[in-house]
XYZ file of C-alpha atoms in Angstrom:
663
model
C 25.147 -53.613 114.164
C 26.842 -50.340 114.587
C 26.521 -50.173 118.142
C 27.862 -53.952 118.696
C 31.320 -52.098 117.056
C 31.285 -49.020 118.777
C 30.364 -52.188 121.744
C 33.531 -53.145 120.803
C 35.312 -49.985 120.255
C 34.379 -48.872 123.668
C 35.772 -51.979 125.454
C 39.074 -51.470 123.176
C 39.845 -47.948 124.950
C 38.982 -48.247 128.450
C 40.664 -52.020 129.046
C 42.649 -49.804 131.710
C 40.629 -48.044 132.545
C 37.916 -51.080 134.291
C 40.749 -53.605 136.048
C 39.797 -52.562 138.985
C 36.014 -52.612 137.874
C 34.130 -55.559 139.569
C 31.677 -58.133 137.343
C 34.289 -57.842 134.366
C 32.666 -61.507 132.742
C 29.401 -58.933 132.154
C 27.037 -60.817 133.506
C 23.638 -58.385 134.281
C 22.428 -60.166 136.796
C 25.450 -60.235 138.815
C 26.267 -56.576 137.957
C 23.003 -55.700 139.714
C 23.008 -58.507 142.567
C 26.559 -56.119 143.427
C 25.365 -52.993 142.808
C 22.806 -52.813 145.797
C 26.067 -53.974 147.907
C 28.362 -50.317 146.823
C 27.997 -47.797 148.830
C 28.534 -43.979 146.511
C 31.672 -44.011 145.875
C 33.419 -44.191 142.171
C 33.013 -48.329 141.604
C 29.321 -48.060 141.885
C 29.201 -44.263 139.304
C 31.911 -47.564 136.816
C 29.082 -50.188 137.712
C 25.894 -48.167 136.958
C 28.106 -47.069 133.018
C 28.473 -50.874 132.535
C 25.697 -52.172 133.649
C 23.955 -48.805 131.379
C 26.506 -49.725 128.789
C 25.020 -54.006 128.580
C 21.518 -53.179 128.865
C 20.279 -51.459 127.259
C 20.985 -53.202 123.810
C 17.204 -55.630 125.557
C 15.647 -52.570 127.163
C 17.237 -48.720 125.516
C 14.859 -46.995 128.623
C 16.188 -49.198 131.179
C 19.794 -47.915 129.916
C 18.999 -44.630 130.291
C 17.684 -45.179 132.964
C 20.926 -46.529 134.803
C 23.303 -43.882 132.593
C 21.239 -40.653 134.066
C 22.722 -42.677 137.474
C 25.637 -43.016 137.488
C 26.124 -39.515 136.244
C 24.567 -37.713 138.717
C 26.694 -40.768 140.784
C 30.047 -38.372 139.557
C 28.608 -34.982 140.239
C 27.227 -35.764 143.470
C 30.687 -36.644 143.570
C 32.573 -35.088 141.689
C 35.011 -37.345 139.223
C 34.952 -35.553 136.527
C 38.047 -38.270 135.230
C 35.205 -40.687 134.606
C 32.962 -37.136 132.833
C 33.835 -38.735 129.298
C 33.711 -42.104 129.350
C 29.710 -41.200 131.339
C 28.893 -39.402 128.162
C 29.427 -41.459 125.637
C 27.248 -44.345 126.750
C 24.615 -42.216 127.256
C 25.046 -40.218 124.126
C 25.459 -44.116 122.406
C 21.853 -45.089 123.243
C 20.649 -41.385 122.282
C 21.587 -42.373 119.024
C 20.017 -45.750 119.116
C 16.927 -43.988 120.159
C 17.411 -41.972 116.953
C 17.645 -38.902 119.473
C 20.580 -37.614 117.498
C 20.434 -34.149 119.335
C 20.221 -34.786 122.531
C 23.748 -37.760 121.236
C 25.437 -35.144 119.752
C 25.552 -33.331 122.857
C 26.435 -35.955 125.465
C 29.418 -36.416 122.575
C 30.947 -32.677 122.546
C 30.145 -32.562 126.405
C 32.548 -36.031 126.494
C 35.063 -34.439 123.501
C 35.480 -31.382 126.748
C 36.499 -33.288 129.403
C 38.457 -35.482 127.621
C 40.864 -32.963 125.606
C 40.772 -31.262 129.173
C 42.395 -34.863 131.140
C 44.195 -35.840 127.750
C 42.599 -39.357 127.416
C 43.152 -40.525 124.339
C 41.661 -43.322 124.915
C 37.819 -41.047 125.574
C 38.627 -39.110 123.041
C 38.984 -41.951 120.253
C 35.703 -43.568 122.108
C 33.938 -40.029 121.101
C 35.274 -39.527 117.917
C 34.587 -43.605 116.578
C 31.058 -42.244 118.218
C 30.253 -39.533 116.050
C 31.119 -41.887 112.998
C 29.572 -43.944 114.064
C 26.398 -41.152 113.867
C 27.226 -39.062 111.334
C 27.860 -42.277 109.132
C 24.357 -43.310 110.437
C 22.267 -40.025 109.151
C 24.375 -40.196 105.523
C 26.710 -37.565 106.198
C 29.581 -40.124 105.330
C 32.590 -37.734 104.423
C 31.959 -36.209 107.885
C 31.641 -39.422 109.358
C 35.050 -40.456 107.589
C 36.389 -37.252 108.607
C 36.518 -38.423 112.840
C 36.966 -42.050 112.931
C 40.724 -40.512 111.791
C 40.387 -38.941 113.842
C 39.802 -41.769 116.280
C 42.905 -43.391 114.569
C 44.894 -40.652 116.089
C 43.345 -40.504 119.371
C 44.150 -44.080 119.466
C 48.108 -43.027 118.111
C 48.149 -41.159 120.107
C 47.427 -43.048 123.223
C 51.076 -45.140 123.192
C 49.090 -48.181 123.927
C 51.058 -50.642 121.196
C 47.496 -51.604 119.695
C 46.695 -51.489 116.779
C 42.326 -49.509 116.666
C 41.188 -52.730 114.833
C 37.204 -51.026 115.387
C 38.025 -47.734 114.291
C 39.635 -50.104 111.343
C 36.348 -51.755 111.078
C 34.657 -48.645 111.174
C 36.647 -47.645 108.194
C 34.899 -50.346 106.412
C 31.689 -48.926 106.747
C 32.072 -46.354 106.037
C 34.458 -46.511 102.449
C 32.367 -49.387 100.862
C 29.115 -47.104 100.647
C 31.639 -44.495 99.231
C 31.568 -47.660 97.164
C 35.672 -46.783 97.637
C 36.010 -50.340 97.119
C 39.573 -50.471 96.961
C 40.261 -49.113 100.733
C 37.475 -50.868 102.158
C 38.812 -54.256 100.851
C 42.069 -53.208 102.723
C 40.920 -52.627 106.220
C 38.758 -54.974 106.427
C 41.007 -57.783 105.430
C 43.227 -56.406 107.659
C 40.289 -56.687 111.050
C 40.345 -60.500 109.518
C 43.847 -60.538 109.936
C 44.173 -59.191 113.317
C 41.306 -61.215 115.153
C 41.684 -64.464 113.761
C 45.694 -64.404 114.944
C 43.800 -62.855 118.072
C 41.501 -65.437 118.327
C 38.242 -62.594 118.989
C 35.767 -65.205 116.612
C 33.151 -61.943 118.060
C 34.249 -59.586 116.192
C 35.647 -62.535 113.422
C 33.066 -62.704 113.162
C 31.491 -59.403 111.613
C 34.087 -59.121 109.697
C 32.687 -62.175 107.360
C 30.302 -59.511 107.009
C 31.473 -56.893 106.202
C 33.288 -58.464 103.463
C 30.814 -60.133 101.652
C 28.657 -56.981 102.192
C 31.455 -55.817 99.945
C 31.273 -58.588 98.004
C 27.727 -57.197 96.900
C 28.064 -54.151 96.383
C 30.512 -55.235 94.068
C 27.864 -58.054 92.631
C 30.548 -60.408 93.193
C 28.320 -62.612 93.722
C 29.961 -65.987 94.461
C 32.180 -64.270 97.421
C 29.678 -62.705 98.742
C 28.560 -66.716 99.659
C 31.620 -67.148 100.783
C 32.847 -64.720 103.876
C 28.809 -65.213 104.265
C 28.676 -68.353 105.526
C 32.021 -68.263 107.326
C 30.642 -65.541 109.231
C 27.753 -67.647 109.678
C 30.106 -70.739 111.281
C 31.359 -68.022 113.673
C 27.490 -67.535 115.102
C 26.607 -70.121 115.234
C 30.146 -71.801 117.136
C 30.176 -68.210 120.022
C 26.019 -68.978 120.069
C 25.455 -65.234 119.807
C 21.619 -64.695 118.532
C 22.995 -60.703 118.400
C 25.692 -61.965 115.998
C 24.439 -65.323 114.714
C 21.200 -63.426 113.207
C 23.307 -60.297 111.887
C 25.192 -64.027 109.503
C 22.526 -65.177 108.845
C 19.957 -62.672 107.447
C 23.653 -61.401 105.148
C 24.406 -64.928 104.232
C 19.944 -65.309 102.630
C 20.967 -62.031 101.194
C 24.449 -63.880 99.277
C 22.039 -66.834 98.279
C 19.155 -64.963 96.951
C 21.570 -62.365 94.461
C 23.147 -66.556 93.988
C 20.086 -67.250 92.913
C 19.219 -70.259 95.828
C 16.333 -68.937 96.125
C 15.244 -72.398 99.077
C 18.164 -70.865 100.923
C 17.841 -68.276 100.982
C 14.750 -68.881 102.891
C 15.823 -70.277 104.717
C 18.556 -68.599 106.415
C 16.590 -65.826 105.884
C 13.179 -66.677 107.893
C 15.727 -68.245 110.487
C 17.542 -65.375 110.586
C 13.870 -63.356 111.881
C 14.276 -66.585 114.742
C 17.287 -65.197 115.737
C 16.372 -61.533 114.979
C 12.908 -61.605 117.202
C 14.971 -63.439 120.691
C 17.313 -59.698 120.728
C 14.499 -57.569 119.316
C 17.044 -56.485 117.034
C 15.451 -53.767 114.739
C 17.143 -52.835 111.764
C 18.252 -57.507 111.684
C 14.324 -58.292 111.809
C 14.142 -54.671 108.663
C 17.103 -56.057 106.274
C 15.478 -59.758 106.838
C 11.795 -58.780 106.105
C 12.276 -57.462 103.037
C 14.492 -59.698 101.460
C 12.118 -62.429 102.007
C 9.904 -59.627 99.879
C 12.581 -59.771 97.116
C 12.850 -63.382 97.581
C 8.595 -64.056 96.899
C 8.627 -61.458 94.532
C 11.573 -63.581 92.604
C 9.724 -66.973 92.694
C 6.508 -65.083 91.631
C 4.236 -65.272 95.355
C 3.817 -61.784 94.861
C 1.074 -61.869 97.939
C 3.651 -62.816 99.879
C 5.971 -60.154 99.213
C 3.669 -57.903 99.448
C 2.905 -58.868 102.755
C 6.077 -59.196 103.711
C 7.576 -55.505 102.156
C 4.858 -54.535 103.923
C 6.953 -54.974 107.526
C 9.658 -54.088 106.640
C 8.463 -50.726 105.471
C 6.362 -51.870 109.829
C 9.499 -51.265 111.546
C 11.510 -49.078 108.790
C 8.969 -45.595 109.323
C 7.668 -47.349 113.309
C 8.880 -46.627 116.532
C 10.470 -49.774 116.063
C 8.123 -51.940 118.579
C 5.354 -54.203 119.751
C 3.412 -51.605 120.803
C 3.385 -48.783 117.097
C 3.279 -52.526 115.245
C 0.129 -53.071 117.147
C -0.912 -49.308 116.136
C -0.383 -49.979 112.848
C -2.516 -52.797 112.449
C -5.014 -51.499 115.170
C -4.876 -48.731 111.936
C -5.632 -51.383 109.435
C -8.659 -52.530 110.682
C -9.883 -48.993 111.196
C -9.725 -49.054 108.000
C -11.025 -52.000 106.745
C -14.402 -50.876 108.660
C -14.149 -47.006 107.534
C -13.466 -48.798 103.638
C -16.629 -50.577 104.731
C -18.584 -48.045 105.945
C -18.338 -46.124 102.614
C -19.064 -48.340 100.496
C -22.829 -48.417 101.804
C -22.674 -44.858 102.144
C -22.077 -45.560 97.650
C -24.520 -47.641 97.447
C -27.078 -44.254 99.385
C -25.648 -41.490 96.999
C -26.136 -44.363 93.606
C -29.599 -44.000 94.541
C -29.992 -40.409 94.073
C -28.093 -40.383 91.119
C -29.873 -43.161 88.941
C -33.487 -41.338 91.196
C -32.089 -37.981 88.836
C -30.110 -39.443 85.746
C -33.590 -39.587 83.872
C -33.833 -35.867 84.238
C -30.882 -35.139 83.320
C -31.284 -37.134 79.945
C -33.027 -33.888 78.719
C -31.251 -31.739 79.364
C -28.036 -33.311 77.776
C -29.829 -33.605 74.953
C -30.748 -30.086 74.633
C -26.775 -29.888 75.230
C -26.246 -31.516 72.651
C -27.929 -30.099 69.920
C -26.651 -26.885 71.601
C -23.040 -28.392 70.728
C -22.849 -29.862 67.504
C -24.367 -25.774 66.439
C -21.612 -24.055 68.554
C -18.477 -26.712 67.198
C -19.688 -26.279 63.188
C -18.486 -23.193 64.483
C -15.680 -23.794 66.583
C -14.376 -25.526 62.960
C -15.004 -22.864 60.694
C -12.594 -20.884 62.556
C -10.589 -23.765 63.359
C -10.394 -24.095 59.695
C -9.390 -20.294 58.958
C -6.482 -19.935 61.748
C -5.302 -23.675 60.946
C -4.084 -21.906 57.341
C -3.293 -19.021 58.705
C -1.020 -21.537 61.144
C 0.538 -22.781 58.595
C 1.562 -19.850 57.094
C 3.199 -18.908 60.141
C 5.229 -22.169 60.457
C 6.680 -21.709 57.475
C 8.471 -17.946 57.955
C 8.822 -19.875 61.780
C 10.866 -21.923 60.144
C 13.196 -20.230 58.203
C 13.662 -17.604 61.309
C 14.865 -20.773 63.382
C 17.396 -21.677 60.211
C 18.905 -18.631 61.279
C 18.998 -18.567 64.700
C 20.234 -22.154 64.443
C 23.130 -21.142 62.293
C 23.861 -18.526 64.388
C 24.003 -20.865 67.122
C 25.960 -22.861 65.269
C 28.852 -19.949 65.064
C 28.425 -18.817 68.735
C 28.916 -22.561 70.452
C 31.659 -23.069 67.916
C 33.651 -19.989 69.019
C 32.944 -20.520 72.135
C 34.575 -22.916 72.764
C 37.655 -22.149 70.317
C 37.692 -19.416 73.296
C 37.528 -22.309 76.345
C 39.737 -24.114 74.973
C 42.633 -20.900 74.261
C 41.823 -20.414 78.170
C 41.481 -24.369 78.642
C 45.844 -23.646 77.120
C 46.315 -21.159 79.056
C 45.435 -23.192 81.933
C 47.705 -25.726 81.636
C 50.114 -22.802 80.495
C 49.704 -21.574 83.743
C 50.145 -24.637 85.330
C 53.249 -25.138 84.167
C 54.361 -21.728 85.872
C 53.646 -22.129 88.355
C 56.825 -23.957 90.887
C 55.409 -27.945 91.793
C 55.348 -29.960 94.239
C 59.129 -31.827 93.724
C 60.981 -28.562 93.647
C 58.970 -28.230 97.392
C 59.727 -31.943 98.684
C 63.878 -31.463 98.018
C 64.208 -27.613 99.922
C 61.338 -28.985 103.239
C 60.694 -30.876 104.987
C 57.257 -31.623 104.629
C 54.280 -29.923 102.841
C 50.407 -28.801 101.812
C 49.293 -26.576 98.986
C 46.127 -26.256 98.579
C 45.469 -24.439 95.045
C 42.265 -23.866 94.229
C 41.452 -22.043 91.066
C 37.560 -19.539 91.257
C 37.559 -20.395 87.199
C 39.763 -22.449 84.594
C 42.428 -19.434 85.436
C 43.766 -17.567 88.267
C 44.670 -15.190 90.010
C 46.093 -16.217 92.898
C 49.393 -17.523 92.479
C 52.336 -18.909 94.439
C 56.032 -19.083 93.179
C 59.706 -20.099 94.872
C 62.765 -20.319 94.566
C 65.676 -21.755 97.150
C 68.461 -19.024 96.187
C 71.815 -18.564 98.454
C 70.157 -21.968 100.833
C 67.207 -20.308 101.295
C 63.911 -21.449 100.413
C 61.983 -18.294 99.507
C 58.543 -18.945 98.735
C 54.984 -16.464 97.681
C 51.495 -16.572 98.061
C 49.419 -13.351 95.367
C 46.657 -12.987 95.314
C 46.213 -10.235 92.096
C 43.208 -7.660 91.190
C 41.163 -9.691 89.792
C 40.197 -12.867 89.164
C 40.023 -15.444 85.639
C 41.819 -14.696 82.783
C 42.402 -11.007 84.034
C 44.727 -11.844 87.734
C 45.951 -14.987 85.661
C 47.744 -12.416 83.123
C 49.194 -10.383 86.355
C 49.751 -13.807 88.085
C 52.829 -14.542 85.164
C 53.513 -11.072 85.220
C 54.457 -11.302 89.222
C 56.134 -14.999 88.359
C 58.606 -13.542 85.549
C 59.769 -10.043 87.027
C 60.735 -12.566 90.497
C 62.513 -15.002 88.699
C 64.122 -11.315 87.074
C 64.342 -9.784 90.635
C 66.052 -12.942 92.369
C 67.836 -14.664 89.669
C 69.339 -11.872 87.621
C 69.296 -8.820 89.968
C 70.549 -10.911 92.541
C 68.175 -9.363 95.122
C 66.884 -12.102 97.859
C 66.170 -9.734 100.743
C 62.097 -9.747 100.870
C 61.365 -6.313 101.245
C 64.001 -5.138 98.754
C 62.295 -8.057 96.235
C 58.427 -6.121 97.234
C 59.228 -2.535 96.556
C 61.038 -3.923 92.923
C 58.806 -6.425 92.202
C 56.301 -2.465 92.671
C 58.554 -0.501 90.454
C 58.246 -2.732 87.482
C 54.416 -3.222 87.615
C 54.085 0.579 86.909
C 56.426 0.539 84.597
C 54.908 -2.324 82.829
C 50.973 -1.457 83.499
C 51.763 2.657 82.991
C 54.339 2.748 80.359
C 54.024 6.317 79.769
C 54.125 8.408 83.116
C 50.227 8.313 82.079
C 48.929 10.757 85.061
C 46.382 8.502 85.719
C 46.281 6.247 87.993
C 45.639 1.716 87.736
C 44.517 0.465 90.128
C 46.293 -2.933 89.853
C 48.375 -5.230 91.516
C 49.019 -7.284 94.356
C 48.363 -8.857 97.890
C 51.454 -10.852 98.875
C 53.424 -12.734 101.337
C 56.862 -14.010 100.863
C 59.436 -15.923 103.435
C 62.729 -16.625 103.193
C 63.170 -19.103 105.263
C 66.545 -20.328 106.873
C 66.718 -24.149 108.682
C 69.750 -24.644 108.870
C 69.799 -20.980 111.063
C 67.069 -21.349 112.342
C 65.131 -18.641 110.456
C 62.482 -16.763 108.871
C 62.790 -13.297 107.537
C 59.786 -11.734 105.992
C 57.663 -9.268 104.380
C 53.621 -8.702 103.585
C 51.223 -7.070 101.502
C 48.554 -6.094 103.170
C 48.619 -10.458 103.216
C 49.388 -12.041 106.802
C 49.953 -15.400 106.969
C 50.585 -17.942 110.541
C 52.603 -19.437 111.953
C 51.158 -23.174 114.584
C 53.751 -23.997 117.293
C 52.860 -26.620 119.678
C 48.780 -25.836 119.145
C 49.398 -22.153 119.322
C 48.586 -20.142 116.815
C 50.864 -17.287 115.896
C 49.456 -13.824 113.921
C 52.234 -12.168 110.919
C 53.386 -8.751 111.247
C 51.697 -6.853 107.906
C 52.763 -4.729 106.471
C 49.032 -2.028 105.376
C 49.747 -1.411 101.153
C 49.630 -3.627 98.250
C 52.983 -4.333 95.870
C 51.347 -1.422 92.869
C 49.855 2.138 92.577
C 48.129 4.167 95.298
C 49.048 6.582 98.171
C 51.846 4.547 99.114
C 53.827 4.214 96.558
C 56.943 6.283 98.253
C 56.911 4.525 101.237
C 59.073 1.641 101.111
C 58.017 -1.762 102.918
C 59.881 -3.427 105.596
C 61.303 -6.695 106.816
C 60.778 -8.277 109.148
C 61.552 -11.624 111.523
C 61.296 -13.988 113.583
C 63.181 -17.082 114.813
C 62.005 -21.182 113.972
C 61.718 -24.001 115.852
C 61.761 -27.414 114.607
C 57.668 -28.359 113.649
C 56.915 -25.191 113.621
C 54.132 -24.493 110.815
C 54.330 -21.970 108.799
C 51.072 -21.150 106.716
C 50.681 -18.509 103.828
C 47.515 -17.341 102.601
C 45.443 -15.728 100.076
C 41.947 -14.359 101.566
C 39.272 -17.003 99.089
C 38.807 -19.195 101.865
C 38.113 -16.440 104.570
C 36.180 -14.691 102.099
C 33.615 -17.450 100.733
C 30.240 -17.122 101.926
C 28.460 -20.522 103.086
C 26.731 -21.898 106.041
C 24.183 -22.617 106.895
C 23.537 -18.660 106.939
C 25.528 -17.919 104.849
C 27.637 -15.968 105.978
C 31.317 -15.367 105.446
C 33.785 -18.837 106.482
C 36.277 -15.797 108.452
C 39.263 -15.635 109.565
C 38.561 -16.425 113.017
C 37.003 -19.695 112.196
C 39.885 -21.138 109.454
C 42.662 -19.747 112.373
C 40.252 -21.676 114.922
C 40.262 -24.685 112.787
C 44.523 -24.181 112.018
C 45.109 -25.321 115.577
C 42.449 -27.675 115.886
C 44.841 -29.490 113.475
C 48.218 -29.172 112.855
C 48.561 -31.188 115.057
C 47.716 -33.627 111.523
C 50.284 -35.047 108.475
C 50.103 -32.183 106.712
C 48.593 -34.289 103.850
C 45.067 -35.069 106.482
C 45.234 -31.569 106.956
C 45.443 -29.913 103.889
C 42.128 -33.224 103.166
C 40.159 -31.702 106.433
C 41.241 -27.994 104.888
C 39.222 -29.082 101.477
C 36.651 -31.091 103.095
C 35.543 -27.761 105.356
C 35.735 -25.916 102.820
C 33.023 -27.741 100.882
C 31.343 -28.104 103.525
C 31.111 -24.337 103.843
C 30.314 -23.534 100.693
C 27.491 -26.016 99.793
C 25.752 -25.645 96.657
C 26.872 -22.095 96.361
C 29.415 -20.583 93.864
C 33.324 -20.273 94.954
C 34.106 -16.235 95.324
C 37.107 -16.196 94.839
C 40.445 -18.128 94.447
C 42.336 -19.754 97.048
C 45.971 -20.349 98.082
C 46.730 -21.868 100.929
C 50.317 -23.411 101.049
C 51.618 -24.755 104.724
C 55.515 -25.309 105.228
C 56.614 -28.191 108.380
C 59.964 -26.820 109.710
């Protein structure tokens, strides 16, 4: 079904470019006749690509040949604006051939040209193709990210049409992730749209998807109703491909309803249609369901037969030649089995001849064994007495160990409960989302403590018409870091609200002084290194200005897709060799649409990825630059998913805090 859905997406996003192309009726024979009459020009490139796309349904290799011809001719003509579509076609064929590396290479090449020529429709198709590829390989989260990017690209194309084909793919992904509410929402959108537009072909696939959702939720009656609608629409179309998939799902729906006779009838009919098109994924599912039907009715012989066929479709290269190779292998196995039986008879004869000689040896061995057994029994008796004594001592020891263990567990629970309570206190002290909503047009906060409580913190205060926002990384993490963070927040509130200091550089100077006095009240000569790295921004949205000061920490401003990096004071808020050096303030102009991202070092310092290396700031900056155009709640999701994928099974090494504010 994925390639058929991909076809609908491709048709949707390339309709505007195909107005001047020939053979719009998709009659392959007619297109091949026209192909012979064309000169080597751009129309021939478009036609070759079109033939490649549609003929691949019946013969992947033939489709690949036409796709290669279209790319070679386009390169000869330097027809670069068509490259994104050509690479999408060949990538889809590579994906159907399970040549994932080549498919990925073509999709990436297509993206390069789609971005170069601002082709949002082509971008949508390529992102959708990448989503299909990752969905097929089981990487559902990554597939979801690409489908969302596809939707965003379609919306940017301003075609005025809903991205219904991509919504169809979102249905499958959400169903795979067991997010049934989301899957149901999108499938109903698709059904409503395609019902109004009279698109029976896509509507049939929508009802198949709806039946699959009901099946996953074990709603057998509803699954059957949706499958019957899909089959009715597919038969009206007369399309063997859609009929086979609709009947496979209808057979499965009857199976889970216990209607084994109807399940058998529709599944067998599905196999007939699947063989006409060579649709091996449908054959794979149909043979699996037949095996389950026979098993449910007690016919285990036929159940095993069709399960073997299912495994052949699943594990082989999925063509007639490979199936024949499996049968040949089975015949060879039977022949070798008979030969081994003959050899086994000869071996048994030799064993029988040797048996007589062995009997005497066994008799002598038995006598020796009885004597040895008597000695062993005596030794075992003595050891058993000793073991019983040892067990009594161990039992007493275990009682004491369990007692100490219970004491330790109780203490550990008390400590953990205390830290969890500290987390609630820390969360209440941090500036809440509602405060940001009142004083910004849009924002996001990605806050991921390493432990239960965090050494990173963020603070915001609207003072005299200006929004001050701080992102800070205190020395350490866990409980020590959390204590520093709570002390920092209290000092900040006191400095601004009571001492009426509002210049960012002056606030940091005063904060450093307060921290040093708090941690070294007696003026000891022993220098403490505790403190924090931070960034303090003061937004004047009315005047369009941003004044800031920072300590060993930078922040980013993304404007029109370009990322700018702030200036930095290279010293911490705390004791050190630069304690007498004052913090410097900086100022920059703001424009509407600017995105300001303040952060700590935990995200960039995280180890992970395929080689277990740090994520690093350069990769984070590229990520922000690529996705800054997304709504901020989606940007936050992209950042979160990317971090978790990079971290994988590695331990999180530090607290993570990123705050984005849209001007």
